[in-house]
Amino acid sequence: MRGAVRTVTDGLGRLGGRVLNDDSLPLRSRVALTLVLLYAQPVSLIVRLAVDDITDDGITVTVQLGASPLPEPVGDLMRAYIRSRQHLPYASSRSAQWLFPAVSPDNR
């Protein structure tokens, strides 16, 4: 496959392709699993990410886990997730600092 252009879904495999494209899966789960697959980090680290660990300059989205911006369509998925969090009941609570708020702070 020399010289061929690889897509994000090539790098993430079949599971990653499903996660990126299957709108029947919860957005929160899609974003978390995509980060696990992209950065090869354990879920225990991903769930400790704070909203402030995500930077969106309007062009690219970057996560504190890596130096490179999230590839598209992952950046768009993250933007959609961040927007969706603003309408949740915990958006104004202490748990709002976490990218993936837990039901109980003890679960973190």
GROMACS .gro file of N, CA, C and O in nm:
model
  432
    1MET      N    1   0.082  -0.119   0.000
    1MET     CA    2   0.000   0.000   0.000
    1MET      C    3   0.087   0.125   0.000
    1MET      O    4   0.048   0.229   0.050
    2ARG      N    5   0.200   0.115  -0.054
    2ARG     CA    6   0.294   0.226  -0.059
    2ARG      C    7   0.239   0.342  -0.141
    2ARG      O    8   0.189   0.323  -0.249
    3GLY      N    9   0.247   0.461  -0.084
    3GLY     CA   10   0.200   0.579  -0.153
    3GLY      C   11   0.050   0.602  -0.143
    3GLY      O   12   0.001   0.703  -0.188
    4ALA      N   13  -0.022   0.507  -0.088
    4ALA     CA   14  -0.167   0.522  -0.076
    4ALA      C   15  -0.199   0.616   0.040
    4ALA      O   16  -0.128   0.623   0.138
    5VAL      N   17  -0.307   0.687   0.026
    5VAL     CA   18  -0.352   0.777   0.131
    5VAL      C   19  -0.434   0.696   0.231
    5VAL      O   20  -0.526   0.625   0.194
    6ARG      N   21  -0.396   0.705   0.358
    6ARG     CA   22  -0.469   0.634   0.463
    6ARG      C   23  -0.571   0.729   0.525
    6ARG      O   24  -0.542   0.845   0.546
    7THR      N   25  -0.687   0.676   0.556
    7THR     CA   26  -0.788   0.757   0.622
    7THR      C   27  -0.786   0.727   0.771
    7THR      O   28  -0.722   0.632   0.816
    8VAL      N   29  -0.859   0.807   0.846
    8VAL     CA   30  -0.868   0.786   0.991
    8VAL      C   31  -0.926   0.648   1.019
    8VAL      O   32  -0.878   0.576   1.105
    9THR      N   33  -1.026   0.608   0.943
    9THR     CA   34  -1.088   0.478   0.968
    9THR      C   35  -0.992   0.365   0.937
    9THR      O   36  -1.000   0.260   0.998
   10ASP      N   37  -0.898   0.384   0.843
   10ASP     CA   38  -0.795   0.282   0.820
   10ASP      C   39  -0.713   0.262   0.946
   10ASP      O   40  -0.684   0.151   0.986
   11GLY      N   41  -0.674   0.372   1.009
   11GLY     CA   42  -0.591   0.365   1.129
   11GLY      C   43  -0.665   0.309   1.249
   11GLY      O   44  -0.604   0.249   1.337
   12LEU      N   45  -0.795   0.330   1.254
   12LEU     CA   46  -0.873   0.282   1.368
   12LEU      C   47  -0.929   0.142   1.346
   12LEU      O   48  -0.979   0.081   1.439
   13GLY      N   49  -0.925   0.094   1.224
   13GLY     CA   50  -0.978  -0.039   1.197
   13GLY      C   51  -1.130  -0.038   1.182
   13GLY      O   52  -1.194   0.066   1.182
   14ARG      N   53  -1.185  -0.157   1.167
   14ARG     CA   54  -1.330  -0.169   1.148
   14ARG      C   55  -1.409  -0.114   1.265
   14ARG      O   56  -1.511  -0.049   1.248
   15LEU      N   57  -1.361  -0.140   1.386
   15LEU     CA   58  -1.431  -0.090   1.505
   15LEU      C   59  -1.433   0.062   1.505
   15LEU      O   60  -1.535   0.124   1.530
   16GLY      N   61  -1.320   0.122   1.472
   16GLY     CA   62  -1.312   0.267   1.467
   16GLY      C   63  -1.405   0.326   1.362
   16GLY      O   64  -1.468   0.428   1.385
   17GLY      N   65  -1.415   0.260   1.248
   17GLY     CA   66  -1.506   0.306   1.144
   17GLY      C   67  -1.650   0.303   1.192
   17GLY      O   68  -1.727   0.396   1.167
   18ARG      N   69  -1.686   0.198   1.263
   18ARG     CA   70  -1.823   0.189   1.317
   18ARG      C   71  -1.846   0.298   1.421
   18ARG      O   72  -1.949   0.364   1.422
   19VAL      N   73  -1.749   0.317   1.509
   19VAL     CA   74  -1.762   0.417   1.615
   19VAL      C   75  -1.780   0.556   1.555
   19VAL      O   76  -1.861   0.635   1.602
   20LEU      N   77  -1.707   0.587   1.451
   20LEU     CA   78  -1.716   0.719   1.389
   20LEU      C   79  -1.847   0.741   1.315
   20LEU      O   80  -1.898   0.852   1.309
   21ASN      N   81  -1.903   0.635   1.259
   21ASN     CA   82  -2.015   0.651   1.168
   21ASN      C   83  -2.150   0.602   1.218
   21ASN      O   84  -2.252   0.630   1.155
   22ASP      N   85  -2.155   0.531   1.328
   22ASP     CA   86  -2.280   0.471   1.375
   22ASP      C   87  -2.352   0.565   1.473
   22ASP      O   88  -2.321   0.568   1.592
   23ASP      N   89  -2.448   0.640   1.421
   23ASP     CA   90  -2.521   0.735   1.504
   23ASP      C   91  -2.614   0.668   1.605
   23ASP      O   92  -2.671   0.736   1.690
   24SER      N   93  -2.630   0.535   1.596
   24SER     CA   94  -2.714   0.467   1.694
   24SER      C   95  -2.640   0.448   1.827
   24SER      O   96  -2.702   0.420   1.929
   25LEU      N   97  -2.508   0.463   1.826
   25LEU     CA   98  -2.429   0.455   1.949
   25LEU      C   99  -2.432   0.590   2.019
   25LEU      O  100  -2.431   0.694   1.954
   26PRO      N  101  -2.432   0.591   2.154
   26PRO     CA  102  -2.429   0.719   2.226
   26PRO      C  103  -2.304   0.800   2.190
   26PRO      O  104  -2.194   0.745   2.181
   27LEU      N  105  -2.322   0.929   2.169
   27LEU     CA  106  -2.211   1.017   2.130
   27LEU      C  107  -2.098   1.011   2.232
   27LEU      O  108  -1.980   1.006   2.195
   28ARG      N  109  -2.131   1.009   2.360
   28ARG     CA  110  -2.031   1.002   2.467
   28ARG      C  111  -1.943   0.878   2.450
   28ARG      O  112  -1.820   0.886   2.459
   29SER      N  113  -2.004   0.765   2.421
   29SER     CA  114  -1.931   0.640   2.402
   29SER      C  115  -1.845   0.645   2.277
   29SER      O  116  -1.732   0.596   2.275
   30ARG      N  117  -1.899   0.704   2.172
   30ARG     CA  118  -1.824   0.714   2.046
   30ARG      C  119  -1.697   0.796   2.065
   30ARG      O  120  -1.590   0.759   2.017
   31VAL      N  121  -1.709   0.909   2.134
   31VAL     CA  122  -1.592   0.995   2.157
   31VAL      C  123  -1.490   0.925   2.245
   31VAL      O  124  -1.370   0.921   2.214
   32ALA      N  125  -1.535   0.865   2.355
   32ALA     CA  126  -1.442   0.797   2.447
   32ALA      C  127  -1.369   0.684   2.377
   32ALA      O  128  -1.245   0.672   2.388
   33LEU      N  129  -1.441   0.601   2.304
   33LEU     CA  130  -1.378   0.487   2.237
   33LEU      C  131  -1.282   0.533   2.128
   33LEU      O  132  -1.175   0.475   2.110
   34THR      N  133  -1.320   0.638   2.057
   34THR     CA  134  -1.230   0.691   1.954
   34THR      C  135  -1.099   0.739   2.016
   34THR      O  136  -0.991   0.713   1.962
   35LEU      N  137  -1.106   0.805   2.131
   35LEU     CA  138  -0.983   0.850   2.198
   35LEU      C  139  -0.899   0.731   2.244
   35LEU      O  140  -0.776   0.734   2.233
   36VAL      N  141  -0.964   0.628   2.295
   36VAL     CA  142  -0.892   0.506   2.336
   36VAL      C  143  -0.818   0.448   2.215
   36VAL      O  144  -0.700   0.414   2.223
   37LEU      N  145  -0.887   0.437   2.102
   37LEU     CA  146  -0.827   0.378   1.983
   37LEU      C  147  -0.717   0.466   1.923
   37LEU      O  148  -0.613   0.416   1.882
   38LEU      N  149  -0.740   0.597   1.918
   38LEU     CA  150  -0.641   0.688   1.858
   38LEU      C  151  -0.513   0.698   1.939
   38LEU      O  152  -0.403   0.699   1.884
   39TYR      N  153  -0.527   0.708   2.072
   39TYR     CA  154  -0.412   0.734   2.156
   39TYR      C  155  -0.358   0.610   2.227
   39TYR      O  156  -0.258   0.620   2.298
   40ALA      N  157  -0.425   0.496   2.209
   40ALA     CA  158  -0.382   0.371   2.272
   40ALA      C  159  -0.360   0.389   2.423
   40ALA      O  160  -0.260   0.345   2.478
   41GLN      N  161  -0.455   0.457   2.484
   41GLN     CA  162  -0.448   0.482   2.629
   41GLN      C  163  -0.560   0.403   2.697
   41GLN      O  164  -0.664   0.378   2.638
   42PRO      N  165  -0.540   0.368   2.822
   42PRO     CA  166  -0.644   0.295   2.894
   42PRO      C  167  -0.766   0.384   2.921
   42PRO      O  168  -0.753   0.506   2.933
   43VAL      N  169  -0.880   0.321   2.931
   43VAL     CA  170  -1.003   0.394   2.961
   43VAL      C  171  -0.988   0.474   3.090
   43VAL      O  172  -1.038   0.586   3.101
   44SER      N  173  -0.915   0.419   3.187
   44SER     CA  174  -0.898   0.488   3.316
   44SER      C  175  -0.831   0.625   3.298
   44SER      O  176  -0.857   0.718   3.375
   45LEU      N  177  -0.749   0.643   3.197
   45LEU     CA  178  -0.688   0.773   3.169
   45LEU      C  179  -0.784   0.862   3.089
   45LEU      O  180  -0.796   0.982   3.118
   46ILE      N  181  -0.853   0.805   2.994
   46ILE     CA  182  -0.946   0.881   2.912
   46ILE      C  183  -1.055   0.944   2.997
   46ILE      O  184  -1.091   1.060   2.978
   47VAL      N  185  -1.109   0.871   3.094
   47VAL     CA  186  -1.219   0.925   3.177
   47VAL      C  187  -1.171   1.033   3.273
   47VAL      O  188  -1.253   1.101   3.334
   48ARG      N  189  -1.042   1.050   3.288
   48ARG     CA  190  -0.989   1.156   3.374
   48ARG      C  191  -0.959   1.285   3.297
   48ARG      O  192  -0.910   1.381   3.355
   49LEU      N  193  -0.989   1.287   3.170
   49LEU     CA  194  -0.970   1.409   3.093
   49LEU      C  195  -1.070   1.515   3.138
   49LEU      O  196  -1.187   1.485   3.164
   50ALA      N  197  -1.024   1.636   3.145
   50ALA     CA  198  -1.111   1.750   3.178
   50ALA      C  199  -1.148   1.822   3.049
   50ALA      O  200  -1.079   1.810   2.948
   51VAL      N  201  -1.255   1.898   3.055
   51VAL     CA  202  -1.296   1.977   2.939
   51VAL      C  203  -1.182   2.069   2.897
   51VAL      O  204  -1.160   2.091   2.778
   52ASP      N  205  -1.108   2.121   2.993
   52ASP     CA  206  -0.996   2.211   2.964
   52ASP      C  207  -0.880   2.141   2.893
   52ASP      O  208  -0.788   2.207   2.844
   53ASP      N  209  -0.882   2.008   2.886
   53ASP     CA  210  -0.780   1.933   2.813
   53ASP      C  211  -0.806   1.932   2.663
   53ASP      O  212  -0.726   1.880   2.586
   54ILE      N  213  -0.919   1.987   2.623
   54ILE     CA  214  -0.957   1.993   2.482
   54ILE      C  215  -0.944   2.138   2.436
   54ILE      O  216  -0.996   2.229   2.499
   55THR      N  217  -0.874   2.158   2.326
   55THR     CA  218  -0.857   2.290   2.268
   55THR      C  219  -0.915   2.290   2.127
   55THR      O  220  -0.881   2.204   2.047
   56ASP      N  221  -1.004   2.385   2.102
   56ASP     CA  222  -1.063   2.400   1.969
   56ASP      C  223  -1.040   2.543   1.925
   56ASP      O  224  -1.097   2.636   1.980
   57ASP      N  225  -0.955   2.560   1.824
   57ASP     CA  226  -0.926   2.695   1.775
   57ASP      C  227  -1.015   2.735   1.658
   57ASP      O  228  -0.991   2.835   1.593
   58GLY      N  229  -1.118   2.654   1.634
   58GLY     CA  230  -1.208   2.680   1.523
   58GLY      C  231  -1.168   2.609   1.395
   58GLY      O  232  -1.248   2.594   1.304
   59ILE      N  233  -1.044   2.568   1.389
   59ILE     CA  234  -0.994   2.494   1.272
   59ILE      C  235  -0.959   2.351   1.311
   59ILE      O  236  -0.996   2.256   1.242
   60THR      N  237  -0.887   2.338   1.421
   60THR     CA  238  -0.846   2.205   1.468
   60THR      C  239  -0.885   2.187   1.614
   60THR      O  240  -0.900   2.283   1.689
   61VAL      N  241  -0.900   2.060   1.651
   61VAL     CA  242  -0.928   2.022   1.789
   61VAL      C  243  -0.809   1.941   1.837
   61VAL      O  244  -0.764   1.848   1.770
   62THR      N  245  -0.756   1.978   1.953
   62THR     CA  246  -0.641   1.909   2.010
   62THR      C  247  -0.677   1.859   2.149
   62THR      O  248  -0.747   1.926   2.224
   63VAL      N  249  -0.627   1.740   2.182
   63VAL     CA  250  -0.646   1.680   2.314
   63VAL      C  251  -0.511   1.675   2.382
   63VAL      O  252  -0.409   1.645   2.316
   64GLN      N  253  -0.505   1.699   2.510
   64GLN     CA  254  -0.378   1.700   2.584
   64GLN      C  255  -0.303   1.568   2.578
   64GLN      O  256  -0.191   1.560   2.623
   65LEU      N  257  -0.362   1.466   2.521
   65LEU     CA  258  -0.295   1.337   2.512
   65LEU      C  259  -0.189   1.332   2.403
   65LEU      O  260  -0.103   1.245   2.402
   66GLY      N  261  -0.197   1.423   2.307
   66GLY     CA  262  -0.102   1.420   2.197
   66GLY      C  263  -0.077   1.559   2.143
   66GLY      O  264  -0.151   1.653   2.170
   67ALA      N  265   0.030   1.570   2.066
   67ALA     CA  266   0.067   1.701   2.012
   67ALA      C  267  -0.008   1.733   1.883
   67ALA      O  268  -0.027   1.849   1.850
   68SER      N  269  -0.053   1.631   1.812
   68SER     CA  270  -0.121   1.652   1.685
   68SER      C  271  -0.269   1.677   1.705
   68SER      O  272  -0.330   1.619   1.794
   69PRO      N  273  -0.327   1.761   1.620
   69PRO     CA  274  -0.472   1.781   1.626
   69PRO      C  275  -0.546   1.651   1.593
   69PRO      O  276  -0.492   1.563   1.526
   70LEU      N  277  -0.669   1.641   1.641
   70LEU     CA  278  -0.751   1.527   1.607
   70LEU      C  279  -0.778   1.529   1.457
   70LEU      O  280  -0.810   1.634   1.401
   71PRO      N  281  -0.765   1.415   1.392
   71PRO     CA  282  -0.798   1.411   1.249
   71PRO      C  283  -0.949   1.424   1.230
   71PRO      O  284  -1.026   1.390   1.319
   72GLU      N  285  -0.988   1.475   1.116
   72GLU     CA  286  -1.131   1.478   1.084
   72GLU      C  287  -1.167   1.338   1.035
   72GLU      O  288  -1.086   1.274   0.972
   73PRO      N  289  -1.281   1.286   1.067
   73PRO     CA  290  -1.397   1.348   1.129
   73PRO      C  291  -1.399   1.341   1.282
   73PRO      O  292  -1.499   1.374   1.344
   74VAL      N  293  -1.289   1.302   1.344
   74VAL     CA  294  -1.286   1.290   1.490
   74VAL      C  295  -1.301   1.427   1.556
   74VAL      O  296  -1.370   1.441   1.657
   75GLY      N  297  -1.240   1.529   1.497
   75GLY     CA  298  -1.254   1.664   1.551
   75GLY      C  299  -1.400   1.709   1.553
   75GLY      O  300  -1.447   1.766   1.651
   76ASP      N  301  -1.471   1.680   1.444
   76ASP     CA  302  -1.613   1.715   1.439
   76ASP      C  303  -1.694   1.637   1.542
   76ASP      O  304  -1.786   1.691   1.603
   77LEU      N  305  -1.658   1.512   1.563
   77LEU     CA  306  -1.726   1.430   1.664
   77LEU      C  307  -1.705   1.491   1.803
   77LEU      O  308  -1.799   1.502   1.882
   78MET      N  309  -1.582   1.534   1.832
   78MET     CA  310  -1.552   1.595   1.961
   78MET      C  311  -1.629   1.727   1.976
   78MET      O  312  -1.685   1.754   2.083
   79ARG      N  313  -1.634   1.807   1.872
   79ARG     CA  314  -1.709   1.933   1.879
   79ARG      C  315  -1.857   1.907   1.910
   79ARG      O  316  -1.917   1.976   1.992
   80ALA      N  317  -1.914   1.808   1.844
   80ALA     CA  318  -2.055   1.774   1.867
   80ALA      C  319  -2.075   1.729   2.011
   80ALA      O  320  -2.174   1.766   2.076
   81TYR      N  321  -1.982   1.651   2.064
   81TYR     CA  322  -1.994   1.604   2.202
   81TYR      C  323  -1.985   1.721   2.302
   81TYR      O  324  -2.065   1.731   2.394
   82ILE      N  325  -1.889   1.810   2.280
   82ILE     CA  326  -1.873   1.926   2.370
   82ILE      C  327  -2.001   2.010   2.368
   82ILE      O  328  -2.049   2.052   2.473
   83ARG      N  329  -2.057   2.033   2.250
   83ARG     CA  330  -2.182   2.110   2.241
   83ARG      C  331  -2.296   2.039   2.315
   83ARG      O  332  -2.375   2.103   2.383
   84SER      N  333  -2.304   1.907   2.302
   84SER     CA  334  -2.413   1.832   2.364
   84SER      C  335  -2.405   1.835   2.517
   84SER      O  336  -2.507   1.828   2.584
   85ARG      N  337  -2.286   1.847   2.571
   85ARG     CA  338  -2.268   1.850   2.718
   85ARG      C  339  -2.329   1.974   2.781
   85ARG      O  340  -2.367   1.973   2.896
   86GLN      N  341  -2.339   2.082   2.707
   86GLN     CA  342  -2.389   2.208   2.761
   86GLN      C  343  -2.535   2.202   2.800
   86GLN      O  344  -2.583   2.285   2.875
   87HIS      N  345  -2.607   2.102   2.752
   87HIS     CA  346  -2.751   2.091   2.778
   87HIS      C  347  -2.783   1.983   2.881
   87HIS      O  348  -2.900   1.954   2.904
   88LEU      N  349  -2.683   1.925   2.943
   88LEU     CA  350  -2.706   1.818   3.039
   88LEU      C  351  -2.723   1.874   3.179
   88LEU      O  352  -2.671   1.981   3.211
   89PRO      N  353  -2.795   1.801   3.266
   89PRO     CA  354  -2.823   1.851   3.401
   89PRO      C  355  -2.698   1.883   3.483
   89PRO      O  356  -2.700   1.973   3.566
   90TYR      N  357  -2.588   1.812   3.459
   90TYR     CA  358  -2.468   1.833   3.539
   90TYR      C  359  -2.378   1.942   3.482
   90TYR      O  360  -2.270   1.968   3.533
   91ALA      N  361  -2.421   2.010   3.377
   91ALA     CA  362  -2.336   2.109   3.310
   91ALA      C  363  -2.294   2.223   3.403
   91ALA      O  364  -2.190   2.284   3.382
   92SER      N  365  -2.372   2.251   3.505
   92SER     CA  366  -2.335   2.360   3.596
   92SER      C  367  -2.283   2.309   3.730
   92SER      O  368  -2.257   2.387   3.821
   93SER      N  369  -2.265   2.180   3.743
   93SER     CA  370  -2.218   2.123   3.869
   93SER      C  371  -2.066   2.106   3.869
   93SER      O  372  -2.000   2.131   3.768
   94ARG      N  373  -2.014   2.063   3.984
   94ARG     CA  374  -1.869   2.039   3.995
   94ARG      C  375  -1.820   1.936   3.895
   94ARG      O  376  -1.707   1.942   3.849
   95SER      N  377  -1.902   1.839   3.863
   95SER     CA  378  -1.859   1.733   3.771
   95SER      C  379  -1.847   1.783   3.627
   95SER      O  380  -1.797   1.713   3.541
   96ALA      N  381  -1.891   1.908   3.601
   96ALA     CA  382  -1.885   1.962   3.466
   96ALA      C  383  -1.742   1.980   3.416
   96ALA      O  384  -1.719   1.990   3.297
   97GLN      N  385  -1.645   1.983   3.506
   97GLN     CA  386  -1.505   1.999   3.464
   97GLN      C  387  -1.455   1.876   3.387
   97GLN      O  388  -1.363   1.886   3.308
   98TRP      N  389  -1.515   1.760   3.411
   98TRP     CA  390  -1.471   1.637   3.348
   98TRP      C  391  -1.532   1.623   3.209
   98TRP      O  392  -1.649   1.651   3.188
   99LEU      N  393  -1.452   1.577   3.115
   99LEU     CA  394  -1.502   1.553   2.980
   99LEU      C  395  -1.610   1.445   2.981
   99LEU      O  396  -1.709   1.454   2.911
  100PHE      N  397  -1.590   1.344   3.064
  100PHE     CA  398  -1.686   1.234   3.078
  100PHE      C  399  -1.728   1.226   3.225
  100PHE      O  400  -1.677   1.143   3.300
  101PRO      N  401  -1.822   1.311   3.267
  101PRO     CA  402  -1.862   1.313   3.408
  101PRO      C  403  -1.918   1.177   3.452
  101PRO      O  404  -1.989   1.111   3.377
  102ALA      N  405  -1.883   1.138   3.574
  102ALA     CA  406  -1.932   1.014   3.633
  102ALA      C  407  -2.061   1.043   3.708
  102ALA      O  408  -2.089   1.156   3.746
  103VAL      N  409  -2.138   0.939   3.733
  103VAL     CA  410  -2.260   0.953   3.810
  103VAL      C  411  -2.225   1.002   3.950
  103VAL      O  412  -2.291   1.085   4.008
  104SER      N  413  -2.117   0.949   4.005
  104SER     CA  414  -2.071   0.986   4.137
  104SER      C  415  -1.923   1.027   4.128
  104SER      O  416  -1.846   0.961   4.060
  105PRO      N  417  -1.883   1.133   4.198
  105PRO     CA  418  -1.741   1.171   4.195
  105PRO      C  419  -1.650   1.060   4.242
  105PRO      O  420  -1.534   1.053   4.206
  106ASP      N  421  -1.702   0.969   4.324
  106ASP     CA  422  -1.621   0.857   4.373
  106ASP      C  423  -1.585   0.760   4.261
  106ASP      O  424  -1.496   0.677   4.276
  107ASN      N  425  -1.657   0.767   4.149
  107ASN     CA  426  -1.633   0.676   4.037
  107ASN      C  427  -1.515   0.721   3.953
  107ASN      O  428  -1.478   0.655   3.858
  108ARG      N  429  -1.459   0.833   3.980
  108ARG     CA  430  -1.351   0.887   3.898
  108ARG      C  431  -1.223   0.821   3.931
  108ARG      O  432  -1.151   0.803   4.003
   0.00000   0.00000   0.00000
